[in-house]
């Protein structure tokens, strides 16, 4: 308990103070948040780019390193990717994901690269059962915005990652 002199000191300090009246208004319902549903549906559709599991592309493999370039892209670009001349600006880690969730994340990454004008991205597949490591390149070559891909150099993930180049809008 407080000593009597401190109680008196407090009473003198708050003398003449009036009680505050509670006049805050609480609405009965929550205010409606307006969301542009068409935009939301379009964004959802954009992230659901269909990657076929049955498609078997002709991928170049050199020393068990996967690589691909679109036909209209200079072959030198693969050498630049292999050497690490491109620095990835976005990284996607797919460790522990299922094939379906990896597909959605991959589509989201490609959409983000296009929107944020990111030319190079890194996709970390990990080793694990090698399911995603083998499937990711097959999905990537199906997307029209992927210019090239190559197994990442050591500084960007080595055998457990893939570097991709994404076409940017003009």
PDB file of C-alpha atoms in Angstrom:
ATOM      1  CA  UNK A   1       0.000   0.000   0.000  1.00  0.00           C
ATOM      2  CA  UNK A   2       0.958   3.602  -0.521  1.00  0.00           C
ATOM      3  CA  UNK A   3       1.903   5.791   2.417  1.00  0.00           C
ATOM      4  CA  UNK A   4      -0.715   8.380   3.469  1.00  0.00           C
ATOM      5  CA  UNK A   5       1.350  11.393   2.346  1.00  0.00           C
ATOM      6  CA  UNK A   6       1.584  10.005  -1.248  1.00  0.00           C
ATOM      7  CA  UNK A   7      -2.179   9.425  -1.337  1.00  0.00           C
ATOM      8  CA  UNK A   8      -2.763  13.035  -0.310  1.00  0.00           C
ATOM      9  CA  UNK A   9      -0.273  14.247  -2.891  1.00  0.00           C
ATOM     10  CA  UNK A  10      -2.165  12.320  -5.620  1.00  0.00           C
ATOM     11  CA  UNK A  11      -5.558  13.667  -4.448  1.00  0.00           C
ATOM     12  CA  UNK A  12      -4.244  17.231  -4.627  1.00  0.00           C
ATOM     13  CA  UNK A  13      -2.828  16.650  -8.123  1.00  0.00           C
ATOM     14  CA  UNK A  14      -6.137  15.362  -9.565  1.00  0.00           C
ATOM     15  CA  UNK A  15      -8.388  17.789  -7.724  1.00  0.00           C
ATOM     16  CA  UNK A  16     -10.974  19.379 -10.035  1.00  0.00           C
ATOM     17  CA  UNK A  17     -10.649  16.736 -12.773  1.00  0.00           C
ATOM     18  CA  UNK A  18     -13.904  15.633 -14.414  1.00  0.00           C
ATOM     19  CA  UNK A  19     -14.755  12.130 -15.573  1.00  0.00           C
ATOM     20  CA  UNK A  20     -14.544  11.683 -19.367  1.00  0.00           C
ATOM     21  CA  UNK A  21     -17.840  10.936 -21.058  1.00  0.00           C
ATOM     22  CA  UNK A  22     -17.757   7.892 -23.365  1.00  0.00           C
ATOM     23  CA  UNK A  23     -19.233   9.096 -26.670  1.00  0.00           C
ATOM     24  CA  UNK A  24     -17.493   6.806 -29.184  1.00  0.00           C
ATOM     25  CA  UNK A  25     -19.831   5.399 -31.833  1.00  0.00           C
ATOM     26  CA  UNK A  26     -19.637   1.652 -32.510  1.00  0.00           C
ATOM     27  CA  UNK A  27     -21.366   0.617 -35.766  1.00  0.00           C
ATOM     28  CA  UNK A  28     -23.563  -2.471 -35.604  1.00  0.00           C
ATOM     29  CA  UNK A  29     -22.054  -3.954 -38.774  1.00  0.00           C
ATOM     30  CA  UNK A  30     -18.553  -3.832 -40.172  1.00  0.00           C
ATOM     31  CA  UNK A  31     -18.061  -1.349 -43.023  1.00  0.00           C
ATOM     32  CA  UNK A  32     -18.029  -3.017 -46.435  1.00  0.00           C
ATOM     33  CA  UNK A  33     -14.701  -3.100 -48.185  1.00  0.00           C
ATOM     34  CA  UNK A  34     -15.115  -2.663 -51.922  1.00  0.00           C
ATOM     35  CA  UNK A  35     -12.916  -4.974 -53.925  1.00  0.00           C
ATOM     36  CA  UNK A  36     -12.710  -4.998 -57.656  1.00  0.00           C
ATOM     37  CA  UNK A  37     -13.841  -8.578 -58.234  1.00  0.00           C
ATOM     38  CA  UNK A  38     -12.974  -8.571 -61.933  1.00  0.00           C
ATOM     39  CA  UNK A  39      -9.378  -7.614 -61.144  1.00  0.00           C
ATOM     40  CA  UNK A  40      -9.181 -10.244 -58.442  1.00  0.00           C
ATOM     41  CA  UNK A  41     -10.494 -12.936 -60.812  1.00  0.00           C
ATOM     42  CA  UNK A  42      -8.036 -11.889 -63.539  1.00  0.00           C
ATOM     43  CA  UNK A  43      -5.090 -12.063 -61.144  1.00  0.00           C
ATOM     44  CA  UNK A  44      -6.225 -15.483 -59.992  1.00  0.00           C
ATOM     45  CA  UNK A  45      -6.537 -16.667 -63.605  1.00  0.00           C
ATOM     46  CA  UNK A  46      -3.075 -15.280 -64.406  1.00  0.00           C
ATOM     47  CA  UNK A  47      -1.478 -17.363 -61.671  1.00  0.00           C
ATOM     48  CA  UNK A  48      -3.181 -20.505 -62.952  1.00  0.00           C
ATOM     49  CA  UNK A  49      -1.226 -20.771 -66.194  1.00  0.00           C
ATOM     50  CA  UNK A  50      -1.711 -24.366 -67.236  1.00  0.00           C
ATOM     51  CA  UNK A  51       1.454 -26.415 -67.166  1.00  0.00           C
ATOM     52  CA  UNK A  52       0.954 -29.851 -68.680  1.00  0.00           C
ATOM     53  CA  UNK A  53       2.485 -32.833 -66.898  1.00  0.00           C
ATOM     54  CA  UNK A  54       2.341 -34.945 -70.053  1.00  0.00           C
ATOM     55  CA  UNK A  55       4.367 -32.595 -72.287  1.00  0.00           C
ATOM     56  CA  UNK A  56       7.859 -33.948 -72.949  1.00  0.00           C
ATOM     57  CA  UNK A  57      10.065 -31.214 -74.439  1.00  0.00           C
ATOM     58  CA  UNK A  58      13.396 -31.843 -76.077  1.00  0.00           C
ATOM     59  CA  UNK A  59      15.708 -30.403 -73.437  1.00  0.00           C
ATOM     60  CA  UNK A  60      19.445 -30.196 -73.939  1.00  0.00           C
ATOM     61  CA  UNK A  61      21.363 -31.869 -71.158  1.00  0.00           C
ATOM     62  CA  UNK A  62      25.080 -31.457 -70.890  1.00  0.00           C
ATOM     63  CA  UNK A  63      26.814 -33.269 -68.009  1.00  0.00           C
ATOM     64  CA  UNK A  64      23.389 -33.725 -66.353  1.00  0.00           C
ATOM     65  CA  UNK A  65      22.837 -29.932 -66.426  1.00  0.00           C
ATOM     66  CA  UNK A  66      19.523 -28.954 -67.923  1.00  0.00           C
ATOM     67  CA  UNK A  67      19.416 -26.063 -70.379  1.00  0.00           C
ATOM     68  CA  UNK A  68      16.949 -24.583 -72.835  1.00  0.00           C
ATOM     69  CA  UNK A  69      16.616 -21.555 -75.065  1.00  0.00           C
ATOM     70  CA  UNK A  70      13.785 -20.430 -77.255  1.00  0.00           C
ATOM     71  CA  UNK A  71      14.498 -20.785 -80.977  1.00  0.00           C
ATOM     72  CA  UNK A  72      14.630 -17.014 -81.545  1.00  0.00           C
ATOM     73  CA  UNK A  73      17.225 -16.467 -78.787  1.00  0.00           C
ATOM     74  CA  UNK A  74      20.993 -16.268 -79.380  1.00  0.00           C
ATOM     75  CA  UNK A  75      22.781 -19.494 -78.280  1.00  0.00           C
ATOM     76  CA  UNK A  76      25.394 -17.375 -76.460  1.00  0.00           C
ATOM     77  CA  UNK A  77      22.759 -16.613 -73.812  1.00  0.00           C
ATOM     78  CA  UNK A  78      23.103 -20.163 -72.463  1.00  0.00           C
ATOM     79  CA  UNK A  79      26.832 -19.677 -71.960  1.00  0.00           C
ATOM     80  CA  UNK A  80      26.132 -16.442 -70.093  1.00  0.00           C
ATOM     81  CA  UNK A  81      23.601 -18.206 -67.861  1.00  0.00           C
ATOM     82  CA  UNK A  82      26.042 -21.058 -67.179  1.00  0.00           C
ATOM     83  CA  UNK A  83      28.825 -18.627 -66.215  1.00  0.00           C
ATOM     84  CA  UNK A  84      26.555 -16.610 -63.941  1.00  0.00           C
ATOM     85  CA  UNK A  85      26.662 -13.380 -65.961  1.00  0.00           C
ATOM     86  CA  UNK A  86      23.039 -12.703 -65.012  1.00  0.00           C
ATOM     87  CA  UNK A  87      22.220 -11.884 -61.410  1.00  0.00           C
ATOM     88  CA  UNK A  88      18.785 -13.140 -60.352  1.00  0.00           C
ATOM     89  CA  UNK A  89      16.534 -10.476 -58.856  1.00  0.00           C
ATOM     90  CA  UNK A  90      13.798 -12.827 -57.665  1.00  0.00           C
ATOM     91  CA  UNK A  91      14.230 -16.149 -55.906  1.00  0.00           C
ATOM     92  CA  UNK A  92      11.636 -18.894 -55.586  1.00  0.00           C
ATOM     93  CA  UNK A  93      12.247 -21.694 -53.093  1.00  0.00           C
ATOM     94  CA  UNK A  94      10.165 -24.780 -53.854  1.00  0.00           C
ATOM     95  CA  UNK A  95      11.547 -27.010 -51.084  1.00  0.00           C
ATOM     96  CA  UNK A  96       8.827 -29.177 -49.570  1.00  0.00           C
ATOM     97  CA  UNK A  97       6.061 -28.199 -52.006  1.00  0.00           C
ATOM     98  CA  UNK A  98       3.784 -30.597 -53.842  1.00  0.00           C
ATOM     99  CA  UNK A  99       3.673 -30.600 -57.643  1.00  0.00           C
ATOM    100  CA  UNK A 100       0.370 -28.700 -57.693  1.00  0.00           C
ATOM    101  CA  UNK A 101       1.504 -25.980 -55.297  1.00  0.00           C
ATOM    102  CA  UNK A 102       4.840 -25.749 -57.147  1.00  0.00           C
ATOM    103  CA  UNK A 103       2.932 -25.138 -60.405  1.00  0.00           C
ATOM    104  CA  UNK A 104       1.018 -22.251 -58.830  1.00  0.00           C
ATOM    105  CA  UNK A 105       4.159 -20.752 -57.325  1.00  0.00           C
ATOM    106  CA  UNK A 106       5.955 -21.045 -60.649  1.00  0.00           C
ATOM    107  CA  UNK A 107       3.123 -19.293 -62.500  1.00  0.00           C
ATOM    108  CA  UNK A 108       3.094 -16.579 -59.821  1.00  0.00           C
ATOM    109  CA  UNK A 109       6.851 -16.092 -60.185  1.00  0.00           C
ATOM    110  CA  UNK A 110       6.583 -15.657 -63.956  1.00  0.00           C
ATOM    111  CA  UNK A 111       3.743 -13.178 -63.504  1.00  0.00           C
ATOM    112  CA  UNK A 112       5.750 -11.255 -60.884  1.00  0.00           C
ATOM    113  CA  UNK A 113       8.778 -11.163 -63.202  1.00  0.00           C
ATOM    114  CA  UNK A 114       6.647  -9.673 -65.945  1.00  0.00           C
ATOM    115  CA  UNK A 115       4.943  -7.098 -63.701  1.00  0.00           C
ATOM    116  CA  UNK A 116       8.098  -5.990 -61.910  1.00  0.00           C
ATOM    117  CA  UNK A 117      10.224  -6.131 -65.059  1.00  0.00           C
ATOM    118  CA  UNK A 118      12.610  -8.733 -63.636  1.00  0.00           C
ATOM    119  CA  UNK A 119      14.724 -10.286 -66.376  1.00  0.00           C
ATOM    120  CA  UNK A 120      16.467 -13.047 -64.395  1.00  0.00           C
ATOM    121  CA  UNK A 121      15.077 -15.228 -61.595  1.00  0.00           C
ATOM    122  CA  UNK A 122      16.314 -18.239 -59.670  1.00  0.00           C
ATOM    123  CA  UNK A 123      14.163 -21.260 -58.854  1.00  0.00           C
ATOM    124  CA  UNK A 124      15.492 -23.445 -56.059  1.00  0.00           C
ATOM    125  CA  UNK A 125      14.224 -26.984 -56.506  1.00  0.00           C
ATOM    126  CA  UNK A 126      16.483 -28.724 -54.025  1.00  0.00           C
ATOM    127  CA  UNK A 127      17.550 -32.338 -54.382  1.00  0.00           C
ATOM    128  CA  UNK A 128      15.029 -34.465 -52.462  1.00  0.00           C
ATOM    129  CA  UNK A 129      13.298 -37.043 -54.635  1.00  0.00           C
ATOM    130  CA  UNK A 130      14.315 -35.060 -57.758  1.00  0.00           C
ATOM    131  CA  UNK A 131      10.660 -34.947 -58.841  1.00  0.00           C
ATOM    132  CA  UNK A 132      10.492 -31.149 -58.940  1.00  0.00           C
ATOM    133  CA  UNK A 133      14.062 -30.854 -60.215  1.00  0.00           C
ATOM    134  CA  UNK A 134      13.075 -32.887 -63.291  1.00  0.00           C
ATOM    135  CA  UNK A 135       9.567 -31.448 -63.714  1.00  0.00           C
ATOM    136  CA  UNK A 136      10.276 -27.698 -63.359  1.00  0.00           C
ATOM    137  CA  UNK A 137      12.202 -27.371 -66.670  1.00  0.00           C
ATOM    138  CA  UNK A 138       9.415 -29.274 -68.472  1.00  0.00           C
ATOM    139  CA  UNK A 139       6.885 -26.762 -67.180  1.00  0.00           C
ATOM    140  CA  UNK A 140       9.056 -23.720 -67.850  1.00  0.00           C
ATOM    141  CA  UNK A 141       9.595 -24.468 -71.547  1.00  0.00           C
ATOM    142  CA  UNK A 142       5.810 -24.452 -72.023  1.00  0.00           C
ATOM    143  CA  UNK A 143       5.482 -20.816 -70.921  1.00  0.00           C
ATOM    144  CA  UNK A 144       5.742 -18.307 -73.792  1.00  0.00           C
ATOM    145  CA  UNK A 145       7.593 -15.704 -71.674  1.00  0.00           C
ATOM    146  CA  UNK A 146      10.530 -17.956 -70.758  1.00  0.00           C
ATOM    147  CA  UNK A 147      13.443 -17.080 -73.035  1.00  0.00           C
ATOM    148  CA  UNK A 148      16.037 -19.459 -71.633  1.00  0.00           C
ATOM    149  CA  UNK A 149      16.912 -21.559 -68.606  1.00  0.00           C
ATOM    150  CA  UNK A 150      20.061 -23.207 -67.338  1.00  0.00           C
ATOM    151  CA  UNK A 151      21.245 -25.047 -64.281  1.00  0.00           C
ATOM    152  CA  UNK A 152      22.436 -22.323 -61.891  1.00  0.00           C
ATOM    153  CA  UNK A 153      26.137 -21.735 -61.257  1.00  0.00           C
ATOM    154  CA  UNK A 154      27.417 -22.478 -57.758  1.00  0.00           C
ATOM    155  CA  UNK A 155      26.940 -18.912 -56.482  1.00  0.00           C
ATOM    156  CA  UNK A 156      23.205 -19.045 -57.308  1.00  0.00           C
ATOM    157  CA  UNK A 157      22.400 -22.530 -56.037  1.00  0.00           C
ATOM    158  CA  UNK A 158      24.351 -24.936 -58.217  1.00  0.00           C
ATOM    159  CA  UNK A 159      22.660 -28.230 -59.033  1.00  0.00           C
ATOM    160  CA  UNK A 160      19.730 -27.462 -56.712  1.00  0.00           C
ATOM    161  CA  UNK A 161      18.619 -24.355 -58.660  1.00  0.00           C
ATOM    162  CA  UNK A 162      17.678 -23.174 -62.141  1.00  0.00           C
ATOM    163  CA  UNK A 163      18.207 -19.692 -63.578  1.00  0.00           C
ATOM    164  CA  UNK A 164      15.567 -18.424 -65.987  1.00  0.00           C
ATOM    165  CA  UNK A 165      15.360 -15.404 -68.270  1.00  0.00           C
ATOM    166  CA  UNK A 166      11.893 -13.919 -68.690  1.00  0.00           C
ATOM    167  CA  UNK A 167      10.766 -11.855 -71.681  1.00  0.00           C
ATOM    168  CA  UNK A 168       9.817  -8.298 -70.766  1.00  0.00           C
ATOM    169  CA  UNK A 169       6.962  -6.331 -72.315  1.00  0.00           C
ATOM    170  CA  UNK A 170       8.094  -3.690 -74.801  1.00  0.00           C
TER     171      UNK A 170
END
